[in-house]
PDB file of C-alpha atoms in Angstrom:
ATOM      1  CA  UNK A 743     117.769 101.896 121.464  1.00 82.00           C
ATOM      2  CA  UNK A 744     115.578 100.029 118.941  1.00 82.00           C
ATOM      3  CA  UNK A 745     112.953 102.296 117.087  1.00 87.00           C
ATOM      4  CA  UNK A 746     109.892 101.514 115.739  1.00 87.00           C
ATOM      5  CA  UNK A 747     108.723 104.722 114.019  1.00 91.00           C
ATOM      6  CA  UNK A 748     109.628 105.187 110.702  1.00 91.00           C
ATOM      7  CA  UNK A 749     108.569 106.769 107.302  1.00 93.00           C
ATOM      8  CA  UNK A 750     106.710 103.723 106.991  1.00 92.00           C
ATOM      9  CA  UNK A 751     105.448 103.633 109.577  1.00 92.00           C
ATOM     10  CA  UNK A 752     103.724 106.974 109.537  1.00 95.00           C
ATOM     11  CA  UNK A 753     102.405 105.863 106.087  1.00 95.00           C
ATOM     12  CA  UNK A 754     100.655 103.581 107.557  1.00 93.00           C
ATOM     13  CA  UNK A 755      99.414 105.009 109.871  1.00 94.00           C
ATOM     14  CA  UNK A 756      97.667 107.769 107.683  1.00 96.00           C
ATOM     15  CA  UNK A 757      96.061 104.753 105.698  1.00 94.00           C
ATOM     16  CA  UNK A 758      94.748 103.359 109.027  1.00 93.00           C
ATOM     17  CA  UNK A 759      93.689 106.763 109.753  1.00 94.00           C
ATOM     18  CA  UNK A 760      91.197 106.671 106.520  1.00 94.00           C
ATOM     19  CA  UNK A 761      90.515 103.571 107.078  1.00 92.00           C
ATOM     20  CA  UNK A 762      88.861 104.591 110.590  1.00 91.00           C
ATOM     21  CA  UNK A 763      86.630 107.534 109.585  1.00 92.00           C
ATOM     22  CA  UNK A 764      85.413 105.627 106.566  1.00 88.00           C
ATOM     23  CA  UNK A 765      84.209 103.146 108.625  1.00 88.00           C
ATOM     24  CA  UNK A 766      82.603 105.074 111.100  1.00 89.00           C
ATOM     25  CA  UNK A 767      81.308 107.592 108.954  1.00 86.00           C
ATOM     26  CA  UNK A 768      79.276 104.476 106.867  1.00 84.00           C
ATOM     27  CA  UNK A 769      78.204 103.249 110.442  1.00 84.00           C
ATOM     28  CA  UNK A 770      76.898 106.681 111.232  1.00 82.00           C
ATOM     29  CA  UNK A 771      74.959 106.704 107.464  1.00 80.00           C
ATOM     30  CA  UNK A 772      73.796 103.369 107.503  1.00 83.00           C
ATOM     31  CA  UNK A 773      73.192 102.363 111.274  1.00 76.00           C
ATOM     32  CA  UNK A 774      75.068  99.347 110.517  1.00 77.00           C
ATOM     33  CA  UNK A 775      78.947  97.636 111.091  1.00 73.00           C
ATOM     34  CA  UNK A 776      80.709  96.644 107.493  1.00 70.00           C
ATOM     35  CA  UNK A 777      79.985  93.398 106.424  1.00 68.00           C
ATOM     36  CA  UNK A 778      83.749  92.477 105.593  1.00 67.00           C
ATOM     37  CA  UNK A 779      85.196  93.953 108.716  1.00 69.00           C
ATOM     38  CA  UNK A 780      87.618  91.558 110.637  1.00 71.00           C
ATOM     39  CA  UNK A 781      88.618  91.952 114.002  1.00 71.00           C
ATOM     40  CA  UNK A 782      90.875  95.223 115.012  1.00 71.00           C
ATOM     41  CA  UNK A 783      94.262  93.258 115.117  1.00 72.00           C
ATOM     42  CA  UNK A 784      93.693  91.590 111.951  1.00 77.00           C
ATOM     43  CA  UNK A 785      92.814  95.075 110.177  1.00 82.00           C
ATOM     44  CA  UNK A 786      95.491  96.680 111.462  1.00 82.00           C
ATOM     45  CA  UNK A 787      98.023  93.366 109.962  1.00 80.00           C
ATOM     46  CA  UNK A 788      96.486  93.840 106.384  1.00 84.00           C
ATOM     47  CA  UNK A 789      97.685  97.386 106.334  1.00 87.00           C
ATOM     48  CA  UNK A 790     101.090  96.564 108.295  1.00 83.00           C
ATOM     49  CA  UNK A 791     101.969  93.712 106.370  1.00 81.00           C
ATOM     50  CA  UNK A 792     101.475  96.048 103.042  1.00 85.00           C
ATOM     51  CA  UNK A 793     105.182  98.107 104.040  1.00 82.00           C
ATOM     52  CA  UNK A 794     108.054  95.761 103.776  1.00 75.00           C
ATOM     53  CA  UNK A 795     110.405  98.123 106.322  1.00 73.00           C
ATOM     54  CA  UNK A 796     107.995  97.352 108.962  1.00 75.00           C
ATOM     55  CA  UNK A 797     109.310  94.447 110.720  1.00 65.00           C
ATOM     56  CA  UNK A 798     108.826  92.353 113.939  1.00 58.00           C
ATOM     57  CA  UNK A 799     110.665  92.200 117.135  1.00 53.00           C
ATOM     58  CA  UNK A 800     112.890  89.383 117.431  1.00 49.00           C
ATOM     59  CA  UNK A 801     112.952  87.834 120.396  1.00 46.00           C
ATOM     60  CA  UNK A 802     116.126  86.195 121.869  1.00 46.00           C
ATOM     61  CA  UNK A 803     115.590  83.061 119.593  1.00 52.00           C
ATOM     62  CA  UNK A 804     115.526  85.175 116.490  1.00 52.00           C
ATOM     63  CA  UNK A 805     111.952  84.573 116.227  1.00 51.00           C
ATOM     64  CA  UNK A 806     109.192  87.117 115.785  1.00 52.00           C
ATOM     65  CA  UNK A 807     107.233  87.433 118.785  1.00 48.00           C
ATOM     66  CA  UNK A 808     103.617  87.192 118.212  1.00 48.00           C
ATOM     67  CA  UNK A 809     100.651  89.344 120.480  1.00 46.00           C
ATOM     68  CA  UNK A 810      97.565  89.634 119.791  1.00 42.00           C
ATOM     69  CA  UNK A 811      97.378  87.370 116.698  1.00 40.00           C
ATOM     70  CA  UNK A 812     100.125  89.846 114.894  1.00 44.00           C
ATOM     71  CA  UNK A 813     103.560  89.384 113.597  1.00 41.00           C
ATOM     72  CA  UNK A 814     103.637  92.650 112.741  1.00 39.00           C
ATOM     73  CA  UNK A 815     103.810  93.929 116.255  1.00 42.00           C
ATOM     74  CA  UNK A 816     106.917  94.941 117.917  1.00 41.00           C
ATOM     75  CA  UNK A 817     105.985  94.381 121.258  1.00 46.00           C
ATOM     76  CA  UNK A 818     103.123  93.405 124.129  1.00 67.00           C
ATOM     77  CA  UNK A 819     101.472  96.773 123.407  1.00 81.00           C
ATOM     78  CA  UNK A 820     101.096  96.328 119.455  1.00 80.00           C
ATOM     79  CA  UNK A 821      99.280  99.581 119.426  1.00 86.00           C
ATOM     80  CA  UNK A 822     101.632 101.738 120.476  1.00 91.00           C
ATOM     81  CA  UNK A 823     103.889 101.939 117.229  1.00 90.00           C
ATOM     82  CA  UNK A 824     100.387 103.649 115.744  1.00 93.00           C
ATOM     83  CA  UNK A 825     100.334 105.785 118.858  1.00 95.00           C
ATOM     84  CA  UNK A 826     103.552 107.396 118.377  1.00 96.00           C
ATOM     85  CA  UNK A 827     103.257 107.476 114.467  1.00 96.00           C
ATOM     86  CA  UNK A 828      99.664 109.297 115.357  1.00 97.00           C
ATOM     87  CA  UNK A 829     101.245 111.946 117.338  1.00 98.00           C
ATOM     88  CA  UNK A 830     104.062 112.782 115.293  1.00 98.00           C
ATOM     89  CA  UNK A 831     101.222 113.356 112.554  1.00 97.00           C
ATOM     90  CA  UNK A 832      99.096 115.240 114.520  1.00 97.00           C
ATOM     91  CA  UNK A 833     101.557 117.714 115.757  1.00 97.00           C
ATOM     92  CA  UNK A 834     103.229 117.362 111.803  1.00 97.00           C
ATOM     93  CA  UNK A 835     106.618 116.015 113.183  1.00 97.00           C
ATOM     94  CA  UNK A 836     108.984 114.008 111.211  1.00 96.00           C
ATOM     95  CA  UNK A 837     110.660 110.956 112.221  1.00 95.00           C
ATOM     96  CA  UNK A 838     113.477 112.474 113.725  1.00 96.00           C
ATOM     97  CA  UNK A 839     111.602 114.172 116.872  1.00 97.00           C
ATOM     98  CA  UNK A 840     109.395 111.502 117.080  1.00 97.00           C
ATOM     99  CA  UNK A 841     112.483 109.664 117.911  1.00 96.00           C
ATOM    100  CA  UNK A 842     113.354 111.913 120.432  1.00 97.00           C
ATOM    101  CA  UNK A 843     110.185 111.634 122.620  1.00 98.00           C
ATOM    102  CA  UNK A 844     109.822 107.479 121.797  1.00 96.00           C
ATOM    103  CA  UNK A 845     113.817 107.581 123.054  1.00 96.00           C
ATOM    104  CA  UNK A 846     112.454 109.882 126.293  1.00 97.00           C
ATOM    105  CA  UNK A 847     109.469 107.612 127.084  1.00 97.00           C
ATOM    106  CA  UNK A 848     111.496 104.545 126.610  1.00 95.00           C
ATOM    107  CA  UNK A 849     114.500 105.800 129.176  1.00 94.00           C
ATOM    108  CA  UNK A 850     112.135 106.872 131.557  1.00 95.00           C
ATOM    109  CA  UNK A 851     110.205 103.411 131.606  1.00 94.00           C
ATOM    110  CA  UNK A 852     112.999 101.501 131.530  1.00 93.00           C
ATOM    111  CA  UNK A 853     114.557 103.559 134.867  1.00 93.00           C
ATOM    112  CA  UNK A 854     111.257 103.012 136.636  1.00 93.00           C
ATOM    113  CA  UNK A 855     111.111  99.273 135.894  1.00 90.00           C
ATOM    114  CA  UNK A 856     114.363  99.041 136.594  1.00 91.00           C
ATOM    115  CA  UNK A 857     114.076 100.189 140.233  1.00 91.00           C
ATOM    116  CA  UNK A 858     110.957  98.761 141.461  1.00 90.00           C
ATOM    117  CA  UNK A 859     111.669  94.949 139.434  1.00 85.00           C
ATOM    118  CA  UNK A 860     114.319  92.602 138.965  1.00 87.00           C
ATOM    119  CA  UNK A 861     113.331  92.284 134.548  1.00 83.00           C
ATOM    120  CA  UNK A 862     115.497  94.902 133.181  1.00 89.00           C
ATOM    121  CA  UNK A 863     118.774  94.276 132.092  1.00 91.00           C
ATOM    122  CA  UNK A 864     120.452  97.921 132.363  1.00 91.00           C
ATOM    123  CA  UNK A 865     123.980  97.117 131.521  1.00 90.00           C
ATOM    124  CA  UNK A 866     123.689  99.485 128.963  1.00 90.00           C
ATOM    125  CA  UNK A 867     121.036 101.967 129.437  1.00 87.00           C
ATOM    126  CA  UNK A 868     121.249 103.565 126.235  1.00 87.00           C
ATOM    127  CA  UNK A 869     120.228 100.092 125.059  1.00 90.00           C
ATOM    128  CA  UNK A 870     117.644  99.528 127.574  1.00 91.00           C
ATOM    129  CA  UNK A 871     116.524  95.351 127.605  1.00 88.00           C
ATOM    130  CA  UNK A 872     114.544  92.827 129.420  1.00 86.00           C
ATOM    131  CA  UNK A 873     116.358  89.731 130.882  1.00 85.00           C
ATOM    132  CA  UNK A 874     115.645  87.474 128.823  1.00 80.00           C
ATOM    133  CA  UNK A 875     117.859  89.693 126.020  1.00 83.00           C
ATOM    134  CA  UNK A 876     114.432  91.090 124.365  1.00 80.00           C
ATOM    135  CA  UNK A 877     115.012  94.660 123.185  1.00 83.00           C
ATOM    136  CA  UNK A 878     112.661  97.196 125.649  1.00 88.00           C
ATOM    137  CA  UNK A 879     111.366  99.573 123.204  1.00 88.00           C
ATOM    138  CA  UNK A 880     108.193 101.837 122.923  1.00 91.00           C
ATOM    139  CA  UNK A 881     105.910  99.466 122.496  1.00 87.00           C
ATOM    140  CA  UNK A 882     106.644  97.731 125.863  1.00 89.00           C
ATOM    141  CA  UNK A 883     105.120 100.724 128.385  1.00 92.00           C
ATOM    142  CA  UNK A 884     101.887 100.324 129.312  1.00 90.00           C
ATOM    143  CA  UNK A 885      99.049 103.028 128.765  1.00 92.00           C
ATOM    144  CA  UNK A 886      99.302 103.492 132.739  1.00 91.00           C
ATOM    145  CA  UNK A 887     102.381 105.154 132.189  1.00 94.00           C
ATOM    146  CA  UNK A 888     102.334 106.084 128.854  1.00 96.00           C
ATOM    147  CA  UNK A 889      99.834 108.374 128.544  1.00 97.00           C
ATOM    148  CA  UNK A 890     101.723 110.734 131.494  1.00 96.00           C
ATOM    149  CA  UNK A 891     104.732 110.475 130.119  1.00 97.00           C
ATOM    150  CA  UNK A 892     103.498 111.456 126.844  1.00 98.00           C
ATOM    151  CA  UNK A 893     102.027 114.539 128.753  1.00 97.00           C
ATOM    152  CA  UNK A 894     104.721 115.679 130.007  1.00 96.00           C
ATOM    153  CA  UNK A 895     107.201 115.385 126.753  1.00 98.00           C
ATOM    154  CA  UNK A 896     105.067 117.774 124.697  1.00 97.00           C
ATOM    155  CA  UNK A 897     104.461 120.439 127.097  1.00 96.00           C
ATOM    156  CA  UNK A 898     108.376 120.712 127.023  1.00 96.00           C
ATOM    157  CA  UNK A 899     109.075 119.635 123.212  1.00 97.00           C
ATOM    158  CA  UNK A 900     106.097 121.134 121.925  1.00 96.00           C
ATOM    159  CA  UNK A 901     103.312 122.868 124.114  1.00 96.00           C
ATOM    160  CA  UNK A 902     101.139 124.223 121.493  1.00 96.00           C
ATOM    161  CA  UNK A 903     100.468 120.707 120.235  1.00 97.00           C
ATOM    162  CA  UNK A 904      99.466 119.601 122.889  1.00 97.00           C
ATOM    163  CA  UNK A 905      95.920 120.287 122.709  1.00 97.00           C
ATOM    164  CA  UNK A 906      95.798 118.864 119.396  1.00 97.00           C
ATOM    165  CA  UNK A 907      97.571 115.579 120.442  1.00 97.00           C
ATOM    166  CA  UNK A 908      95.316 115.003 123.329  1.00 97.00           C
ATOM    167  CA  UNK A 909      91.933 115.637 121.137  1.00 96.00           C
ATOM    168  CA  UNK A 910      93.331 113.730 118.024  1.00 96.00           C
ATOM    169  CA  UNK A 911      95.178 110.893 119.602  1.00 97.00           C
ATOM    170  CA  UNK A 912      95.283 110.483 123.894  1.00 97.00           C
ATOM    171  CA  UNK A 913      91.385 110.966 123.944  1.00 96.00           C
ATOM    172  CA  UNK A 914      90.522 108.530 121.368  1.00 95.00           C
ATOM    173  CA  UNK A 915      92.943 106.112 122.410  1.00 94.00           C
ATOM    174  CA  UNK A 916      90.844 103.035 124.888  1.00 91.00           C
ATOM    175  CA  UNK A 917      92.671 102.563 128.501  1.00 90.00           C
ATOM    176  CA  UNK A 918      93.444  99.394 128.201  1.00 86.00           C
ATOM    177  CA  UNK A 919      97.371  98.243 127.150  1.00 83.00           C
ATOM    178  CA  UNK A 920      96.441  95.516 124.833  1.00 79.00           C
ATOM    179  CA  UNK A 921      92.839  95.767 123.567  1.00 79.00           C
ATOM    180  CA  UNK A 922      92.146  99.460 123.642  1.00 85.00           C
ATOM    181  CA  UNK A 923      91.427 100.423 120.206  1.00 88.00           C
ATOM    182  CA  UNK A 924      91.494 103.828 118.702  1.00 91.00           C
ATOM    183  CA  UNK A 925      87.877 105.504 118.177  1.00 91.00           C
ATOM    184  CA  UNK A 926      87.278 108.440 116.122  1.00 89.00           C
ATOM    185  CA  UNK A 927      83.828 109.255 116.372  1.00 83.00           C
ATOM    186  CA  UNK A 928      81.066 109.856 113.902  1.00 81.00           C
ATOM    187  CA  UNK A 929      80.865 113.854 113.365  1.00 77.00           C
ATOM    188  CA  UNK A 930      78.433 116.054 111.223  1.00 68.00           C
ATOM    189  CA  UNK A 931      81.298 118.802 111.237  1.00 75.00           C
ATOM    190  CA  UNK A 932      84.214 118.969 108.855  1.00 87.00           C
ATOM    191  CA  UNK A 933      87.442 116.980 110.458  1.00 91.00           C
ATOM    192  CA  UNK A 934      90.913 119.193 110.599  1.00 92.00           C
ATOM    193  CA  UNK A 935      92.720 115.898 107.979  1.00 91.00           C
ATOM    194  CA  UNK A 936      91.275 112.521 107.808  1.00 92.00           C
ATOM    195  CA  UNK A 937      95.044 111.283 107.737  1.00 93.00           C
ATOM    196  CA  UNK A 938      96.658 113.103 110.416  1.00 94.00           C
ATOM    197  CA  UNK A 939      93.902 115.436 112.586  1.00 94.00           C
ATOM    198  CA  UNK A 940      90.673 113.211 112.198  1.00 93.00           C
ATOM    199  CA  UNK A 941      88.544 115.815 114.847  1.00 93.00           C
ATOM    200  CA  UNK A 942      87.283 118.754 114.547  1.00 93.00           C
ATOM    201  CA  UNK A 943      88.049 122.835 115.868  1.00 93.00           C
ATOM    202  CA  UNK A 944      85.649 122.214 118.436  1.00 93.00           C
ATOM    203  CA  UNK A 945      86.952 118.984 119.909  1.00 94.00           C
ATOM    204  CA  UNK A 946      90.277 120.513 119.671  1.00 95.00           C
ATOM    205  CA  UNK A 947      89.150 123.362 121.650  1.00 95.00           C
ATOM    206  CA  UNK A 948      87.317 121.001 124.338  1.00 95.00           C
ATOM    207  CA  UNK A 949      90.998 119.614 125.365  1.00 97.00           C
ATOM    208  CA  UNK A 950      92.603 122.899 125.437  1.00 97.00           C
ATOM    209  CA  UNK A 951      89.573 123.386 127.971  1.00 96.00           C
ATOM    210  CA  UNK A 952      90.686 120.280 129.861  1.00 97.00           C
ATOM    211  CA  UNK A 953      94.157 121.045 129.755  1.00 97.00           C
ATOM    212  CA  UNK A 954      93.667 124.511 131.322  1.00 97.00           C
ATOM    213  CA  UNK A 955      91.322 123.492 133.930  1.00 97.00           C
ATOM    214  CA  UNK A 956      93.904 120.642 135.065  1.00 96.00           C
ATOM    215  CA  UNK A 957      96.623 123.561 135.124  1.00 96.00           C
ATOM    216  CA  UNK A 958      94.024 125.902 137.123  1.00 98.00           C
ATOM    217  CA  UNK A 959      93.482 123.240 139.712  1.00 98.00           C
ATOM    218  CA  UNK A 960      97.679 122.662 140.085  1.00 97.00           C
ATOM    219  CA  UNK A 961      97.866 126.431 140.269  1.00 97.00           C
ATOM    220  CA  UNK A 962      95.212 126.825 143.171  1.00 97.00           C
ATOM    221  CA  UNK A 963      96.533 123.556 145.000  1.00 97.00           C
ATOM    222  CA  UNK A 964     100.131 125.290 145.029  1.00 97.00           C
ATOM    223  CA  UNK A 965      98.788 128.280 146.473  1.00 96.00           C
ATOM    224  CA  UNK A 966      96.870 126.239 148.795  1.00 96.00           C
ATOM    225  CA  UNK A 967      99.627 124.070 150.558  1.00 96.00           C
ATOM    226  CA  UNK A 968     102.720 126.786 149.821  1.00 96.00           C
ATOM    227  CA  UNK A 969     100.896 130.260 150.247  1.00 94.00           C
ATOM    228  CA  UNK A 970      98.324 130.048 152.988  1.00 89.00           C
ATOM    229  CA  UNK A 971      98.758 134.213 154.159  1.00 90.00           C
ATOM    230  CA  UNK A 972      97.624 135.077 150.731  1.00 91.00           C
ATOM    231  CA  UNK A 973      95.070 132.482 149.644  1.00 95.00           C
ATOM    232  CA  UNK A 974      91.598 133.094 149.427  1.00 96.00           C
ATOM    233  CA  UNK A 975      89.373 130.323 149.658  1.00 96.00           C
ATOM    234  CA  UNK A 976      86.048 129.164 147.372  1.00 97.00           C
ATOM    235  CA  UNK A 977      83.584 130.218 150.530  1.00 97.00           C
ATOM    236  CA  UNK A 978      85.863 133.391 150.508  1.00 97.00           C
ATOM    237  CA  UNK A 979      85.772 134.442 146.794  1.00 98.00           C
ATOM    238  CA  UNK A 980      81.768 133.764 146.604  1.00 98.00           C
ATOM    239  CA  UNK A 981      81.213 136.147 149.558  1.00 97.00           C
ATOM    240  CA  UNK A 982      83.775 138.733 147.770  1.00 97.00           C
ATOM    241  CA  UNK A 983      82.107 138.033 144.468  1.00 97.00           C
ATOM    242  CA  UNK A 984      78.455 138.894 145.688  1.00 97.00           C
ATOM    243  CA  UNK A 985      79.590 142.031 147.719  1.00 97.00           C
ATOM    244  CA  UNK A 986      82.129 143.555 145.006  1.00 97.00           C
ATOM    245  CA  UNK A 987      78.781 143.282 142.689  1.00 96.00           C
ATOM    246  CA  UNK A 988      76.645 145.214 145.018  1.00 95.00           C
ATOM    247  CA  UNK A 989      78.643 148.020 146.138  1.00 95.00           C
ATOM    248  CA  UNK A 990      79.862 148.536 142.746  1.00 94.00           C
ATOM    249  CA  UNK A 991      76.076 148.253 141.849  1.00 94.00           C
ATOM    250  CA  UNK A 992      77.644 146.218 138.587  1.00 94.00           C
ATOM    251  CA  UNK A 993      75.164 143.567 136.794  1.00 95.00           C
ATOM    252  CA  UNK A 994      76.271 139.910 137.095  1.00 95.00           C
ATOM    253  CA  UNK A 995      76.811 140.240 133.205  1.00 96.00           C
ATOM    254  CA  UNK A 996      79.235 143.173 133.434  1.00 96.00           C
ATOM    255  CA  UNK A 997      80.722 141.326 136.112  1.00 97.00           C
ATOM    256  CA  UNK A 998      81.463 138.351 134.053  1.00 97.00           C
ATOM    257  CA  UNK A 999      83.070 140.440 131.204  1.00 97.00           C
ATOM    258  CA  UNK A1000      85.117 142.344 133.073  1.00 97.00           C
ATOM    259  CA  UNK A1001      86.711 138.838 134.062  1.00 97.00           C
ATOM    260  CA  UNK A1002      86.358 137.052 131.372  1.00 97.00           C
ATOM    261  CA  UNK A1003      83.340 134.450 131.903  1.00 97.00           C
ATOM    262  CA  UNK A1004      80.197 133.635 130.927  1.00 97.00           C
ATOM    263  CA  UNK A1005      77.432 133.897 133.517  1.00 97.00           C
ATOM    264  CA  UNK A1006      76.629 129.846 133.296  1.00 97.00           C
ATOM    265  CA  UNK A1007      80.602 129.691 134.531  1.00 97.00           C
ATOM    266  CA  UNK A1008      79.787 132.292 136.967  1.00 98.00           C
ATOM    267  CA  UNK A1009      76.635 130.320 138.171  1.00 97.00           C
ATOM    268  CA  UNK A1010      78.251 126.874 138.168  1.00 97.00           C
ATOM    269  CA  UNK A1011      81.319 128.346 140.752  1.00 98.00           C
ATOM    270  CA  UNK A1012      78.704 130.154 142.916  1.00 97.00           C
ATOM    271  CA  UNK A1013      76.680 126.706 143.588  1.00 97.00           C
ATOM    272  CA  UNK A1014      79.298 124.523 143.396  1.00 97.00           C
ATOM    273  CA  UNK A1015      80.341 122.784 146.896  1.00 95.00           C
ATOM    274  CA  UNK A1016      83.762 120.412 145.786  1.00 97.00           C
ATOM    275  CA  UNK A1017      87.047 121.350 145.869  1.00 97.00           C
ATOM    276  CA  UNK A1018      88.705 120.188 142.931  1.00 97.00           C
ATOM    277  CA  UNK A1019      85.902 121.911 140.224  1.00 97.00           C
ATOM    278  CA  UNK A1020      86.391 125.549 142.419  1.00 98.00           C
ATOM    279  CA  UNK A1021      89.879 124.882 142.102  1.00 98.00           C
ATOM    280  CA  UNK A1022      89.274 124.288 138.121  1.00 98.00           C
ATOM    281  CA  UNK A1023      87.142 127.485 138.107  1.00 98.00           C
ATOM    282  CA  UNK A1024      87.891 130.133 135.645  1.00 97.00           C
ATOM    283  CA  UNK A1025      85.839 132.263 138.050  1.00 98.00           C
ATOM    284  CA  UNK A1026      88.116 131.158 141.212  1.00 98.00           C
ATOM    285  CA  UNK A1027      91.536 132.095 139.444  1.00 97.00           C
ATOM    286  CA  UNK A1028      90.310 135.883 137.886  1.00 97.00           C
ATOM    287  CA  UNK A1029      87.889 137.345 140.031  1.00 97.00           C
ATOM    288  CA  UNK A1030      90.142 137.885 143.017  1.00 96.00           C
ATOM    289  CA  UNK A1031      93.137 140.008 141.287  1.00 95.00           C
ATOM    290  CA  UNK A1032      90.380 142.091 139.067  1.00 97.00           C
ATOM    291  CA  UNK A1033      88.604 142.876 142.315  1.00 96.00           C
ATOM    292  CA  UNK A1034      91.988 143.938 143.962  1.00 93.00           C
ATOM    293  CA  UNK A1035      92.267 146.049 140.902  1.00 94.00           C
ATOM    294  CA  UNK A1036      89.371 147.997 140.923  1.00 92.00           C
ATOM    295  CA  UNK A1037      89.513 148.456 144.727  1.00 89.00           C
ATOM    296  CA  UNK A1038      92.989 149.923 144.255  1.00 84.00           C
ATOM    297  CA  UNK A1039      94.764 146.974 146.406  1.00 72.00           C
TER     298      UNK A1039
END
C-alpha cells in the first residue's frame, strides 16, 4: 500500500497548525481577514512545497495528478494527508501507528468499493488500486466514510484518544470531501499545543460528552430491541423517579447526587418527550439500578 504520512509530513502539519490559530487569533483581535491571505489550497501548497519528501501521486502516465489547484496532493481528497498527520499528533503517535490505521481505513474502503463498483482493481489487495492503475490510498475515501471509520479504529487502537481526536481534529474538520477546510476557532482560554492539540480542556471535555451520550443511546437501544422483560421505558423511569423521591421524602438535589446529575440534567429528562435524547440521558441509564438499590431489589 502507498503511504502518505510521514515525518514530513507531520512537520508540516504542525506548521499549518500555527499557521491556523495565528490567523484566527488576529481575526478575533482585529475583526478583520489578513491582507496577504490566499486561498486555503494555495496556503496549504506554500507550506507543502517547503518539505522535499512530500511528493505527488503519479498517475498511470507518470504524471502528478493535480486537485484542487495542488501538485502537492496525493489524491481527490488533498486534505486528508493533514487529517491523518493531525490525528497522529493529537493522540502523540508516530508514523508507524499512524500507518497502521491509514493501512485499516484504506483496506476497508477499498473492500467496500470493491463490492458495490466495478473501479477497483483488487488483484492484489494488499496493494489496493483503481482501474485505471492509480494507487488507492488514504487520500481517496471520502469524509462520508472516513470520518466512521476513523471512529471506529481508535476506540480499538486507542480509546482514550479518542475524545481528544474528535475535539482537536473530526470536529473542526468541514463535511465536505474536497472543500471542507479545517477551523480552529477563536478562544479566550489557553489551547492544550498550538501544533498538535489547538483546543482547549473544555472543548475536549464537550466530545467526551458527545461520545458518551452516543454510547448511552446504543446501550438503551440494545436493551430496547434485545431485552424487552427487563427494560424500563422513559414514561416508566419519570413515574419511578417522582415516586422513589416522595416516599423516600429525598430533595430533588439529594436525588441527583446520589446518581450522579445535576438537577438541570434531571429537569431536561423529566420534560423531555423524544426518544433518542431519553435514550442519551444520564438520568435514564442511573436512576433505575440506584433505585433498585436502595429498595433492596
Amino acid at each position: 500500500m502507498l503511504s502518505v504520512i510521514t515525518e514530513e509530513v507531520l512537520e508540516a502539519a504542525r506548521e499549518m497548525n500555527r499557521r491556523d490559530v495565528r490567523r484566527v487569533q488576529q481575526i478575533y483581535e482585529t475583526g478583520r481577514e489578513p491582507d496577504d491571505v490566499g486561498s486555503p489550497e494555495e496556503e496549504d501548497d506554500k507550506i507543502w512545497a517547503k518539505y522535499k519528501g512530500i511528493k505527488g501521486l503519479k498517475g498511470v502516465e507518470d504524471l502528478p495528478l493535480k486537485m484542487g489547484g495542488s501538485y502537492y496532493s496525493w489524491g481527490p481528497y488533498s486534505r486528508n494527508r493533514r487529517i491523518l498527520a493531525d490525528i497522529a499528533l493529537a493522540a502523540g503517535w508516530g508514523v508507524d501507528k499512524a500507518r497502521i490505521l491509514e493501512e485499516r481505513c484504506v483496506n476497508m474502503n477499498a473492500k467496500h468499493l470493491a463490492g458495490v463498483s466495478s473501479s477497483m482493481d483488487m488483484s492484489h489487495p494488499s496493494q489496493p488500486r483503481k482501474k485505471s492503475g492509480q494507487p488507492f490510498t488514504f487520500q481517496h475515501i471520502s469524509w462520508t466514510f472516513l470520518r466512521g471509520y476513523i471512529e471506529r479504529e481508535i476506540k480499538d487502537m486507542d480509546p482514550t484518544k479518542l475524545a481528544i481526536i474528535k475535539a482537536a481534529v473530526l470536529d473542526l474538520y468541514g463535511t465536505n470531501s474536497k472543500s471542507g477546510e479545517k477551523m480552529i476557532l477563536a478562544c479566550q482560554g489557553e489551547r492544550k499545543d498550538d501544533e498538535a492539540l489547538p483546543v482547549t480542556d473544555a472543548d475536549i471535555e464537550a466530545a467526551q460528552e458527545e461520545i458518551d451520550k452516543q454510547e448511552r443511546y446504543f446501550t438503551a437501544l440494545r436493551a430496547f430491541y434485545n431485552e424487552r422483560d427487563s427494560f424500563v421505558p422513559p414514561n416508566k423511569v419519570k413515574l419511578r423517579i417522582k415516586a422513589f423521591i416522595k416516599a423516600k421524602g429525598m430533595s430533588q438535589q439529594d436525588f441527583c447526587n446520589a446518581i450522579g446529575v445535576t438537577e438541570d440534567q434531571l429537569e431536561e429528562f423529566m420534560l423531555e418527550g423524544k426518544r433518542r435524547p431519553q435514550f442519551e440521558s444520564k438520568v435514564f441509564h442511573n436512576a433505575v439500578p440506584y433505585m433498585q438499590k436502595a429498595n433492596g431489589k
